[in-house]
XYZ file of C-alpha atoms in Angstrom:
614
model
C 28.179 -32.057 -47.539
C 24.945 -32.079 -45.367
C 21.912 -31.367 -45.327
C 19.592 -31.562 -42.702
C 15.399 -30.757 -42.439
C 13.005 -30.860 -39.869
C 9.588 -29.860 -38.854
C 9.767 -29.125 -35.819
C 6.580 -28.221 -34.704
C 6.583 -24.692 -32.225
C 9.192 -26.839 -30.009
C 11.510 -25.690 -28.469
C 14.807 -26.915 -29.439
C 16.947 -29.839 -27.312
C 19.478 -30.459 -25.452
C 21.633 -31.894 -27.675
C 21.118 -32.220 -31.484
C 24.833 -33.655 -31.967
C 23.551 -37.008 -33.398
C 20.512 -35.528 -36.398
C 23.975 -33.425 -37.438
C 25.903 -36.551 -37.216
C 28.534 -35.434 -35.032
C 29.566 -38.059 -33.476
C 30.495 -40.209 -35.901
C 33.689 -40.087 -38.409
C 31.987 -38.397 -41.022
C 32.321 -35.261 -39.572
C 35.810 -34.751 -39.962
C 34.855 -35.014 -43.888
C 32.327 -32.610 -43.399
C 33.001 -29.597 -45.619
C 29.220 -27.674 -45.514
C 25.786 -28.496 -43.593
C 22.838 -27.103 -44.804
C 19.902 -27.132 -42.272
C 15.953 -26.305 -42.968
C 13.652 -25.985 -40.650
C 10.270 -25.901 -40.663
C 7.100 -24.380 -38.481
C 9.524 -22.861 -36.274
C 8.040 -20.345 -33.015
C 6.451 -17.429 -34.970
C 3.893 -15.599 -33.190
C 4.375 -11.875 -32.508
C 6.241 -11.922 -29.203
C 8.891 -14.545 -29.987
C 8.881 -13.420 -33.802
C 10.067 -9.373 -31.744
C 12.396 -11.243 -29.358
C 14.076 -13.012 -32.536
C 14.641 -9.953 -34.045
C 15.973 -8.469 -31.042
C 18.211 -11.338 -30.230
C 18.843 -14.232 -32.967
C 16.075 -17.539 -32.488
C 16.453 -19.668 -30.133
C 17.163 -22.513 -33.231
C 20.072 -21.320 -34.480
C 22.207 -20.103 -31.549
C 21.702 -23.537 -31.045
C 23.351 -25.382 -34.231
C 25.971 -22.770 -34.152
C 27.141 -23.080 -30.228
C 27.296 -27.192 -31.178
C 29.063 -26.742 -34.694
C 31.253 -24.069 -33.645
C 33.760 -26.385 -31.845
C 33.881 -28.556 -34.845
C 34.998 -24.891 -36.414
C 31.608 -24.494 -38.739
C 31.165 -21.335 -39.079
C 27.474 -19.891 -40.126
C 28.295 -18.700 -43.613
C 24.461 -17.754 -44.310
C 20.973 -17.499 -43.132
C 17.152 -16.407 -44.067
C 14.132 -16.840 -42.358
C 10.528 -16.768 -43.738
C 8.223 -16.589 -40.718
C 8.303 -20.169 -39.273
C 11.229 -21.562 -42.431
C 14.272 -21.348 -41.132
C 17.298 -21.809 -43.669
C 21.821 -21.874 -41.656
C 24.380 -23.273 -44.741
C 27.749 -23.335 -41.657
C 30.771 -23.935 -43.549
C 35.090 -25.017 -42.666
C 36.198 -21.747 -41.328
C 39.228 -22.801 -43.993
C 36.590 -22.974 -46.866
C 34.797 -19.007 -46.403
C 37.328 -17.344 -48.855
C 35.816 -19.514 -51.747
C 32.127 -19.322 -51.253
C 31.239 -16.008 -52.832
C 27.795 -14.217 -54.150
C 26.343 -14.742 -51.149
C 22.188 -14.271 -51.900
C 19.100 -15.123 -50.588
C 15.523 -14.619 -51.540
C 11.789 -15.933 -49.851
C 8.958 -16.683 -51.595
C 5.624 -17.034 -49.709
C 2.666 -19.577 -50.748
C 0.691 -19.431 -48.169
C -3.147 -17.305 -48.325
C -2.281 -16.756 -52.103
C 0.981 -15.166 -51.731
C 0.435 -12.863 -48.474
C 1.246 -15.183 -45.611
C 4.475 -16.540 -45.087
C 3.669 -19.786 -43.662
C 4.326 -21.542 -46.714
C 7.007 -21.600 -48.882
C 10.051 -21.571 -49.591
C 13.508 -19.998 -48.795
C 17.194 -19.999 -50.532
C 20.615 -19.152 -49.982
C 22.749 -19.974 -53.327
C 26.738 -18.867 -53.370
C 29.590 -19.928 -55.250
C 31.270 -22.681 -54.326
C 35.588 -23.104 -55.082
C 34.072 -21.533 -58.496
C 30.224 -23.566 -58.770
C 26.719 -22.394 -58.420
C 25.218 -24.036 -55.640
C 21.606 -23.335 -53.839
C 20.323 -25.003 -51.148
C 16.523 -24.316 -51.277
C 14.770 -24.876 -48.230
C 10.249 -25.407 -48.682
C 7.200 -26.234 -46.590
C 4.773 -26.623 -48.986
C 0.297 -26.935 -48.345
C -0.156 -30.162 -46.293
C -3.254 -32.920 -46.447
C -3.825 -35.663 -49.328
C -5.556 -33.734 -51.634
C -3.635 -31.244 -52.403
C -1.072 -32.821 -54.658
C -1.154 -30.449 -57.348
C -1.191 -27.456 -54.513
C 1.395 -27.704 -54.162
C 2.993 -29.017 -57.557
C 1.516 -25.084 -58.557
C 3.391 -23.593 -55.144
C 7.042 -25.159 -56.192
C 6.840 -23.907 -59.283
C 5.963 -20.490 -57.868
C 8.785 -20.913 -56.383
C 11.042 -22.012 -58.911
C 9.781 -18.773 -61.089
C 9.691 -15.922 -58.852
C 12.968 -16.721 -56.874
C 15.693 -14.692 -58.580
C 19.283 -13.772 -58.119
C 21.639 -10.956 -58.961
C 24.696 -11.010 -60.944
C 25.834 -12.381 -64.621
C 25.564 -15.901 -64.255
C 22.853 -18.165 -62.244
C 19.811 -16.087 -62.320
C 17.275 -18.784 -61.492
C 17.298 -21.538 -59.363
C 17.855 -23.913 -61.874
C 19.982 -22.295 -63.842
C 22.906 -22.629 -60.737
C 25.067 -26.078 -61.164
C 23.870 -27.985 -58.130
C 20.761 -27.608 -56.808
C 19.859 -29.157 -53.415
C 15.917 -29.420 -52.339
C 14.645 -30.192 -49.045
C 12.332 -29.526 -46.577
C 8.725 -30.464 -46.040
C 6.873 -31.200 -49.002
C 3.616 -32.772 -47.144
C 3.862 -35.681 -50.523
C 1.387 -38.035 -48.756
C 0.444 -42.044 -49.743
C -2.020 -42.181 -51.797
C -4.751 -45.843 -52.190
C -3.254 -47.868 -49.597
C -5.419 -47.956 -46.048
C -4.222 -46.717 -43.341
C -4.443 -50.396 -41.458
C -2.270 -51.389 -44.650
C 0.366 -48.649 -44.776
C 1.093 -49.402 -41.017
C 1.513 -53.022 -40.916
C 4.162 -52.146 -43.618
C 6.254 -50.617 -42.086
C 6.208 -53.378 -39.313
C 7.639 -55.429 -41.584
C 9.391 -53.682 -42.910
C 8.304 -53.538 -46.594
C 8.895 -49.819 -47.252
C 9.702 -50.846 -51.479
C 5.375 -52.188 -51.178
C 5.016 -48.168 -50.390
C 7.538 -46.338 -52.913
C 5.273 -47.008 -55.912
C 2.240 -44.741 -53.826
C 4.183 -42.220 -52.971
C 2.713 -38.482 -54.305
C 6.426 -37.527 -54.962
C 7.861 -40.630 -56.919
C 4.647 -40.602 -58.964
C 5.213 -37.096 -59.547
C 8.993 -37.439 -60.473
C 7.918 -38.797 -64.160
C 4.641 -36.521 -65.138
C 5.514 -33.342 -63.432
C 8.095 -31.565 -65.755
C 8.892 -29.320 -63.065
C 10.278 -32.021 -61.088
C 12.787 -33.261 -64.146
C 16.014 -34.057 -63.103
C 15.476 -34.383 -59.333
C 16.318 -37.099 -57.928
C 16.429 -39.327 -54.462
C 18.007 -41.875 -52.128
C 15.808 -44.632 -51.617
C 13.039 -44.210 -49.141
C 14.823 -46.683 -45.986
C 13.624 -45.186 -43.233
C 10.071 -45.509 -41.610
C 7.362 -42.857 -42.412
C 8.375 -39.083 -40.451
C 4.871 -37.945 -40.094
C 2.287 -38.384 -38.454
C 3.425 -39.307 -34.390
C 2.417 -38.939 -31.141
C 4.869 -36.405 -29.622
C 6.935 -37.120 -27.132
C 6.985 -41.135 -28.486
C 7.247 -43.098 -31.477
C 4.201 -43.906 -32.221
C 1.991 -42.837 -35.325
C -1.042 -40.548 -34.420
C -3.758 -42.298 -32.779
C -6.148 -39.499 -32.301
C -9.243 -39.439 -32.951
C -7.904 -37.661 -36.888
C -5.624 -40.526 -37.342
C -3.286 -39.083 -40.018
C -2.210 -42.487 -42.322
C 1.773 -42.170 -42.476
C 3.609 -40.659 -44.729
C 7.125 -39.636 -45.929
C 6.412 -35.657 -45.826
C 9.967 -35.112 -45.236
C 12.828 -35.176 -48.187
C 15.747 -34.302 -49.521
C 16.194 -34.380 -53.441
C 19.014 -33.079 -55.608
C 19.273 -31.529 -59.374
C 22.551 -31.286 -61.534
C 22.228 -28.406 -64.262
C 22.077 -30.906 -67.602
C 24.491 -30.389 -70.237
C 24.019 -27.324 -73.073
C 24.909 -26.812 -76.047
C 27.978 -24.172 -75.895
C 27.488 -20.977 -73.834
C 24.555 -21.040 -70.868
C 23.001 -17.691 -70.175
C 25.048 -15.136 -69.086
C 28.720 -16.968 -70.797
C 27.834 -19.102 -67.998
C 29.923 -22.790 -68.716
C 27.771 -26.300 -68.517
C 28.668 -28.037 -65.411
C 28.537 -30.990 -66.523
C 31.361 -33.593 -66.881
C 33.600 -31.890 -64.392
C 30.627 -32.465 -61.004
C 29.357 -35.677 -59.559
C 26.792 -35.974 -57.007
C 27.034 -39.096 -54.386
C 24.696 -39.490 -51.849
C 26.350 -41.553 -48.289
C 23.543 -41.872 -46.116
C 19.667 -41.402 -46.271
C 17.717 -41.811 -42.446
C 15.595 -40.460 -40.554
C 15.895 -39.664 -36.429
C 14.174 -41.600 -34.781
C 15.402 -40.546 -31.071
C 13.878 -37.151 -31.729
C 10.313 -36.661 -30.137
C 9.541 -33.032 -29.580
C 7.509 -33.122 -32.948
C 5.598 -34.686 -34.735
C 7.775 -34.623 -37.429
C 10.924 -37.008 -37.298
C 14.018 -35.215 -39.054
C 15.795 -36.689 -41.979
C 19.364 -35.498 -42.943
C 21.668 -37.000 -45.926
C 25.688 -36.458 -46.052
C 26.722 -36.575 -49.729
C 29.457 -36.750 -52.299
C 30.660 -33.879 -54.304
C 33.129 -33.835 -56.521
C 34.557 -31.266 -59.088
C 37.314 -29.863 -60.568
C 38.261 -26.714 -58.609
C 37.868 -23.077 -59.762
C 39.527 -20.796 -57.874
C 42.434 -21.693 -55.860
C 43.583 -19.366 -54.475
C 41.172 -17.003 -52.054
C 39.935 -13.170 -53.224
C 43.044 -11.743 -50.206
C 45.748 -12.941 -48.911
C 47.068 -12.677 -45.415
C 49.806 -12.701 -43.945
C 51.007 -12.851 -40.623
C 53.464 -13.742 -37.535
C 52.750 -17.217 -35.920
C 52.868 -16.020 -33.055
C 52.272 -12.406 -31.373
C 54.139 -11.848 -27.937
C 54.220 -8.214 -27.940
C 52.469 -5.935 -29.335
C 53.850 -4.050 -31.621
C 54.299 -8.135 -33.431
C 50.713 -7.224 -34.180
C 51.152 -6.589 -37.969
C 48.826 -8.021 -40.614
C 49.827 -7.602 -44.542
C 47.332 -8.575 -46.922
C 47.445 -8.927 -50.709
C 44.531 -8.488 -52.780
C 43.982 -10.274 -55.999
C 42.929 -8.424 -59.281
C 39.554 -7.678 -60.086
C 38.772 -7.545 -56.758
C 35.943 -5.188 -55.586
C 37.433 -3.273 -52.859
C 35.355 -1.152 -50.576
C 36.378 1.503 -47.587
C 33.836 -0.345 -45.412
C 36.764 -3.585 -45.398
C 37.680 -3.921 -42.159
C 40.296 -7.193 -40.997
C 38.340 -9.591 -37.755
C 40.841 -10.813 -35.418
C 38.748 -14.378 -34.306
C 39.387 -16.605 -31.052
C 39.426 -19.623 -32.812
C 36.007 -21.760 -32.420
C 34.078 -18.891 -33.536
C 31.032 -18.811 -34.511
C 30.190 -16.569 -37.759
C 31.832 -13.321 -39.580
C 30.950 -10.836 -37.255
C 31.764 -12.911 -34.054
C 34.968 -10.831 -34.240
C 37.248 -10.208 -30.663
C 38.585 -6.875 -32.096
C 39.050 -5.645 -35.788
C 41.290 -2.778 -37.319
C 39.694 -0.893 -40.514
C 41.471 -1.937 -44.039
C 43.536 1.292 -44.813
C 41.831 3.167 -47.854
C 44.538 5.860 -48.360
C 46.739 3.332 -49.486
C 44.103 1.136 -50.703
C 44.017 1.142 -54.662
C 47.381 1.513 -55.208
C 48.358 -1.539 -53.794
C 45.339 -3.235 -55.644
C 46.390 -1.483 -58.865
C 50.223 -2.721 -58.305
C 50.297 -5.648 -56.723
C 51.459 -4.628 -52.982
C 50.992 -5.919 -49.927
C 48.999 -3.381 -47.300
C 49.375 -3.323 -43.696
C 47.783 -2.229 -41.249
C 48.596 -2.642 -37.378
C 46.368 -3.813 -34.655
C 46.851 -1.840 -31.346
C 47.708 -2.788 -27.795
C 44.466 -2.221 -26.561
C 42.862 -4.794 -29.117
C 44.657 -7.403 -28.491
C 43.107 -10.107 -26.345
C 45.322 -10.887 -23.364
C 46.588 -14.127 -22.302
C 47.833 -16.749 -24.349
C 45.185 -18.643 -26.940
C 44.597 -19.753 -30.611
C 43.008 -17.222 -32.830
C 42.671 -16.141 -36.512
C 42.442 -13.800 -38.980
C 39.715 -12.760 -41.605
C 39.096 -9.779 -44.844
C 35.849 -9.421 -44.337
C 33.904 -7.669 -47.746
C 31.363 -5.205 -47.448
C 30.456 -5.527 -51.046
C 30.312 -9.643 -51.096
C 28.740 -9.641 -47.190
C 31.355 -12.409 -46.499
C 34.998 -13.456 -45.859
C 37.659 -12.637 -48.405
C 40.344 -14.154 -46.854
C 41.587 -16.018 -43.534
C 44.815 -17.589 -41.505
C 46.082 -20.275 -40.378
C 45.704 -20.289 -36.344
C 48.188 -18.751 -34.907
C 49.405 -17.935 -31.255
C 48.433 -14.399 -29.387
C 50.201 -15.016 -25.460
C 50.190 -11.393 -24.214
C 50.580 -11.165 -19.608
C 47.714 -10.290 -18.803
C 46.976 -7.362 -16.249
C 47.978 -7.306 -12.458
C 44.708 -8.898 -10.797
C 43.032 -5.569 -9.088
C 44.292 -3.191 -11.090
C 41.346 -2.249 -12.434
C 39.527 -1.514 -9.453
C 42.442 0.579 -8.299
C 43.150 2.453 -11.812
C 39.083 3.126 -12.180
C 38.708 4.551 -8.315
C 42.053 6.355 -9.092
C 40.552 8.032 -11.966
C 37.307 9.046 -9.560
C 39.121 10.003 -6.883
C 40.799 12.565 -9.058
C 37.250 14.276 -9.371
C 34.749 15.601 -6.887
C 34.335 12.829 -4.802
C 30.540 13.293 -4.374
C 30.045 12.679 -8.414
C 28.595 9.624 -9.101
C 29.581 8.039 -12.603
C 27.685 5.341 -14.676
C 30.127 4.569 -17.363
C 29.665 3.572 -20.423
C 28.249 0.284 -21.815
C 30.999 -1.226 -23.860
C 29.559 -1.193 -27.701
C 27.982 -4.506 -29.341
C 28.132 -2.942 -32.917
C 26.533 -6.098 -34.954
C 29.269 -5.402 -37.189
C 32.064 -2.394 -38.684
C 30.136 -2.583 -41.571
C 26.663 -1.668 -41.156
C 28.029 2.059 -39.764
C 28.193 2.901 -43.098
C 24.374 2.981 -43.169
C 24.071 4.093 -39.695
C 26.783 5.118 -37.483
C 25.219 4.621 -34.117
C 22.415 3.659 -32.426
C 22.932 5.992 -29.386
C 20.852 9.214 -29.729
C 23.556 12.143 -30.520
C 25.400 13.558 -26.459
C 24.709 17.388 -28.212
C 20.704 17.094 -27.558
C 22.112 15.652 -23.883
C 24.568 17.763 -22.849
C 24.376 16.440 -19.335
C 24.764 12.889 -19.546
C 28.623 11.488 -19.197
C 30.073 8.508 -20.355
C 33.488 7.677 -19.588
C 34.392 4.252 -20.286
C 36.329 2.283 -17.248
C 40.098 0.879 -17.350
C 39.250 -2.359 -17.903
C 36.420 -1.222 -21.302
C 39.729 1.497 -22.759
C 40.414 0.031 -25.938
C 38.328 -2.414 -25.948
C 35.311 -1.003 -27.340
C 33.857 -2.586 -30.286
C 32.562 0.687 -31.608
C 35.140 3.097 -33.514
C 32.898 5.976 -31.510
C 34.872 9.224 -30.175
C 32.346 9.174 -27.690
C 34.229 6.684 -25.730
C 36.899 9.027 -25.167
C 35.071 11.467 -23.853
C 36.916 13.096 -20.321
C 34.206 14.110 -17.167
C 33.586 17.477 -16.679
C 34.870 19.372 -13.353
C 31.334 21.239 -13.251
C 28.588 19.127 -12.866
C 25.282 20.096 -11.748
C 23.682 20.436 -8.261
C 20.238 18.519 -6.948
C 19.539 20.261 -3.227
C 17.453 17.984 -1.117
C 15.756 19.622 2.338
C 17.000 18.762 5.599
C 13.299 17.951 7.054
C 12.932 14.981 3.784
C 16.005 14.193 4.954
C 13.871 10.774 5.741
C 11.467 10.101 3.602
C 14.932 10.182 1.205
C 16.147 7.248 3.741
C 13.662 5.225 2.825
C 13.326 5.829 -0.775
C 17.334 4.999 -0.914
C 17.074 2.154 1.416
C 13.849 0.620 -1.274
C 16.115 1.961 -4.201
C 18.951 0.059 -2.738
C 16.881 -2.966 -2.397
C 15.885 -3.428 -6.025
C 18.981 -2.594 -7.273
C 20.483 -5.925 -5.487
C 18.728 -7.476 -8.204
C 21.487 -6.292 -10.177
C 24.676 -8.691 -11.830
C 28.374 -7.453 -11.272
C 29.651 -3.942 -11.150
C 30.667 -1.810 -13.699
C 30.917 2.100 -12.200
C 32.129 3.371 -8.413
C 31.942 6.136 -7.100
C 33.997 8.411 -3.816
C 32.566 7.296 -0.013
C 32.660 10.522 1.830
C 30.193 11.002 5.417
C 31.237 14.820 6.338
C 29.572 17.783 7.144
C 26.023 16.127 8.135
C 26.069 15.335 3.575
C 24.278 12.261 2.870
C 26.058 10.259 -0.104
C 25.499 6.653 -1.132
C 27.759 3.601 -0.099
C 30.369 2.560 -2.503
C 29.482 -1.346 -0.701
C 25.622 -1.134 -0.768
C 23.488 -2.553 -3.078
C 22.906 0.312 -5.267
C 26.594 1.059 -6.014
C 26.755 -3.031 -6.867
C 24.085 -2.276 -9.853
C 24.644 -2.742 -13.618
C 24.771 0.659 -15.178
C 23.750 -1.133 -18.333
C 20.306 -2.438 -16.917
C 20.171 1.214 -15.067
C 20.868 2.705 -18.929
C 22.451 6.789 -18.946
C 21.760 9.351 -16.387
C 23.639 12.293 -15.927
C 26.322 12.161 -12.722
C 24.708 14.411 -9.761
C 26.271 15.999 -7.026
C 23.750 16.037 -3.549
C 23.422 18.711 -0.797
C 22.092 20.062 2.083
C 19.775 22.745 1.361
C 21.426 24.450 3.722
C 24.985 24.526 2.540
C 23.987 25.393 -0.252
C 21.975 28.658 1.160
C 24.833 29.264 3.496
C 27.264 29.549 0.591
C 24.914 31.439 -1.586
C 24.753 34.462 2.011
C 27.980 34.979 1.767
C 28.587 34.951 -1.986
C 25.241 37.958 -1.137
C 27.614 38.987 1.712
C 30.406 40.255 -0.616
C 28.366 41.578 -3.561
C 28.903 38.389 -5.718
C 26.148 35.712 -6.971
C 27.583 31.793 -6.863
C 28.299 31.150 -10.739
C 24.952 30.010 -12.566
C 25.082 27.873 -15.441
C 22.996 27.436 -18.462
C 23.441 23.924 -18.802
C 26.256 21.213 -17.772
C 28.368 22.564 -20.249
C 27.480 25.524 -20.696
C 30.148 28.395 -19.356
C 29.697 30.220 -15.687
C 28.033 33.264 -15.929
C 29.231 35.428 -12.736
C 28.232 39.261 -12.050
C 27.925 41.139 -9.770
C 24.556 41.034 -6.921
C 21.364 42.761 -8.610
C 19.848 45.923 -6.989
C 18.438 45.535 -3.824
C 14.999 44.999 -3.566
C 15.400 42.040 -6.366
C 14.775 38.507 -5.608
C 17.961 36.501 -6.964
């Protein structure tokens, strides 16, 4: 297990973090899990709003860097500027269960989250492990405040379940972060002299955390490796030079990583939990700082641990069986078997992942785990079976993994070994041909905006909210139709994407004399649309009978409908033509069909009596 802590000082992420995560060494091959604790991530209002809509940049960076090494984001928790990320190799995911998170604010008397602690706890092969990332109060004289805040975090954080309700109830606890402990008594000149002379041992006995280990009962049992690296605070940003400002802060080991093994107890522990002493041991293989990172006034610290224990769980909750290769769509059959005691849900699903995926929601496609015969298969220990549709399968060659996502535990309960999918790609240009062909079947003066691909974060989310779009029943004029390249690839099972295009479309009449003005507006609109990316819709082009229509190769036609939003389809006509047909109908004694709404049936009838206005 690799543990990293870094106070990033509201800085933007660097371009490369491979050395920080020890990815450029042979040690990575043996690492099974990585826990990353960050403090002082930029949490201003505008940045927090952006991070709420999208993944924050730091999380994106670590996922991008770690996914090629087969690390998957297991869980994450954030409290303002304090973030904790836990990664694991994908083949360990079925053995990581009971994942829970918690956070405790201690800033401003517990009302502000700039200080406090966030935690991720989980069962690893049956052993309860907790990762706790803290940011404690600053300044030399606040040692007692730091002790009180740590005790508050330990007291406040409680987890659900029969075992390990509190942090210290876990078999193994990793405690790390910007703990802000300082060096007492010694003046800044002696501290810098000891650092320059590499006699760091003379500073250890004056370190507040080392002193507290022997005097604070709350720290009893916590262990830490030797501080054989220079103090990690405070540096001039962009350099490896200690604080040269007017404040001249004394260097200190503020960024620390500690661990604690649950002490033995007589008989069974709380909730029937057996003591782990004798079956779990921890050895620290590395404890170092990384001076090469200069974006913050803190240096990041990393530690690598070898954790040895007897596995209590050797079989996943769900075993998945699949062929070694899918070369034909009919081979996309998945059989799975659930263990006795597995709490299945009708919202469970099986995801198809490309090798190198980043997190459990990063699937290519998915299929719902069958609920009709799920209970029967679970009771009789039979294999259930599902099948991916041809439209849901990726085309081309590649390596993929199947994972059973349990909605109850919000984790992956079973995975397969990588297998090959080699399906022929569709012919080049077929999508364009199909789309234009389907468009030409309709009225050639219709502009159709296609529905964008569904970006549902997880099928499980639909239990609470099936769709984030407004109900189409309220907007009957909206027309949604997937393009041929999008058909069958929707990540949402909503039937709305299968709606066919209605034949009857409302008209908008433009006066003949205003044509020049509309040409100017059209030109402006075309220039504005040139900034849109790509083309996701097609339209038929004609210049006949004086009709004015948008050209297919114009900038408007190239606009991406996902940037334009959802718009009703329109037919553009000259008012003279429309009035001409109206007069012809009037002469025959009938008025044109009138519609109360775009989807209501036409109301055709005899003309009103002479002298009445139409």
